[in-house]
Coordinates of C-alpha atoms in Angstrom, one line a residue:
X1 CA -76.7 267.3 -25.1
X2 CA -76.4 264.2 -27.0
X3 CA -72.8 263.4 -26.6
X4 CA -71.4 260.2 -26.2
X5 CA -71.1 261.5 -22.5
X6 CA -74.8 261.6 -21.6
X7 CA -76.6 258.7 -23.6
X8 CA -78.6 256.1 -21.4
X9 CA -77.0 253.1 -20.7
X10 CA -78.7 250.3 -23.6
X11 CA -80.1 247.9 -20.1
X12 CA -82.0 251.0 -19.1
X13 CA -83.2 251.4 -22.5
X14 CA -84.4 247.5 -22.6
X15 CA -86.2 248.3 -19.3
X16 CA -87.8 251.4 -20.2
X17 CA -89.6 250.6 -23.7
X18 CA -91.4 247.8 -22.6
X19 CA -92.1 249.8 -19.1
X20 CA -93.9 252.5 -21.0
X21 CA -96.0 250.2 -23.9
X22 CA -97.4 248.3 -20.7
X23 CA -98.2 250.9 -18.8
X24 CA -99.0 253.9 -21.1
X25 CA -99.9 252.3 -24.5
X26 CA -102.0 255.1 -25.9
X27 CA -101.0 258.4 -24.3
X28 CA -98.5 259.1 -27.0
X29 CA -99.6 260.2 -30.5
X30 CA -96.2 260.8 -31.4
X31 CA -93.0 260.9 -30.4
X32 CA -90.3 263.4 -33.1
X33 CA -86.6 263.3 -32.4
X34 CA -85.1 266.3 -33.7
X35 CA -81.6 266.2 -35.3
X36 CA -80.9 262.3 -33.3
X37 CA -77.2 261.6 -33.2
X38 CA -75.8 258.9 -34.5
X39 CA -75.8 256.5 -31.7
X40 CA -79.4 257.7 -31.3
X41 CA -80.7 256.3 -34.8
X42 CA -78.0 253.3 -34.1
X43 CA -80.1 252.6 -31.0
X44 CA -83.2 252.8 -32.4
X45 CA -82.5 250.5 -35.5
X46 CA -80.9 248.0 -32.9
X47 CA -84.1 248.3 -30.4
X48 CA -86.8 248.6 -33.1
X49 CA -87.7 244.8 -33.9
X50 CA -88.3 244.6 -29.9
X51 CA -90.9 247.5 -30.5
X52 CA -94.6 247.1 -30.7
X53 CA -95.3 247.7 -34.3
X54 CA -98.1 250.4 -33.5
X55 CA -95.7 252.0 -31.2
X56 CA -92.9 251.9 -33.8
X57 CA -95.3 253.9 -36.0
X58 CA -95.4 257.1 -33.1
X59 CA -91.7 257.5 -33.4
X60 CA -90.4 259.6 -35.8
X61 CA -86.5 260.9 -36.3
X62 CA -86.3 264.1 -38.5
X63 CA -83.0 265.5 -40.1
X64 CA -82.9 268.9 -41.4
X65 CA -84.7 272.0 -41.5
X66 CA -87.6 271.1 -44.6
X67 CA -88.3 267.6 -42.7
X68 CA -88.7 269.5 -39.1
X69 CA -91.3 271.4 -40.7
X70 CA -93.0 268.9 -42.5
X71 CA -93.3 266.9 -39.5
X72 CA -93.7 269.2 -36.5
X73 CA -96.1 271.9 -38.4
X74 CA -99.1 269.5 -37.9
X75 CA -98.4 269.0 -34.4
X76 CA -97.3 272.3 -32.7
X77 CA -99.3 276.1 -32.9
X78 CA -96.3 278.6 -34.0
X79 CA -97.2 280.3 -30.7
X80 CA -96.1 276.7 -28.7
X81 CA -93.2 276.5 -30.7
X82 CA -89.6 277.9 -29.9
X83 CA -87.6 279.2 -33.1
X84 CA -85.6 276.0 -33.5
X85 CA -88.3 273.9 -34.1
X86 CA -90.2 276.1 -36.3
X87 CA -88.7 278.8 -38.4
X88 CA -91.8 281.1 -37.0
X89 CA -92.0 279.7 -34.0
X90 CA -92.9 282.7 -31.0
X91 CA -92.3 280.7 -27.8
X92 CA -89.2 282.4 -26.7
X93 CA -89.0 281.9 -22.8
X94 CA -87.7 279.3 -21.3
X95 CA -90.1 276.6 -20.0
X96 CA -89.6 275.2 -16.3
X97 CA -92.0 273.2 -14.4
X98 CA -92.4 275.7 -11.8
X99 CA -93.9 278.3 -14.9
X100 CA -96.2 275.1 -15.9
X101 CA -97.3 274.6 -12.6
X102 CA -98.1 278.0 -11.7
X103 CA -100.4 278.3 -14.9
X104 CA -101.8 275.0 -14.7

């Protein structure tokens, strides 16, 4: 839900972007936001000149069905993805940690 409601307070988001380029500057490869809201993409442009430039790079906001595609294709199997992220996608359960830990 990203209603008005549920966003993160902006100190937390101060707190947290730096939190994760110190401690965990190369596990991401790439961060998509699918369909951000508006005071998502507001947030970002308003955080983004206190982002690493190499981290910047990872984070990618998509709009629309043809960009989802484009961008999510290279990184997820249609058999990981759930039909609203890929037209074709064939992940249809739900995923919960206690399904992840039993298989891991």
């Amino acid at each position: 839900d990203y209603s008005s409601s549920c966003k993160p307070p902006l100190s937390a988001m101060r707190l947290l972007i730096p939190l994760l380029q110190m401690n965990y500057p190369e596990r991401v490869d790439h961060i998509v936001i699918v369909e951000p809201s508006l005071w998502m993409r507001a947030l970002f442009k308003l955080l983004g000149p206190f982002i690493d430039p190499h981290t910047k790079e990872k984070i990618v906001m998509v709009n629309g069905e043809e960009q989802r595609v484009d961008r999510l294709r290279p990184l997820v199997s249609k058999d990981q993805a759930m039909p609203f992220m890929l037209p074709d996608g064939e992940l249809t359960s739900d995923v919960g940690i206690d399904r992840y830990l039993e298989e891991v």
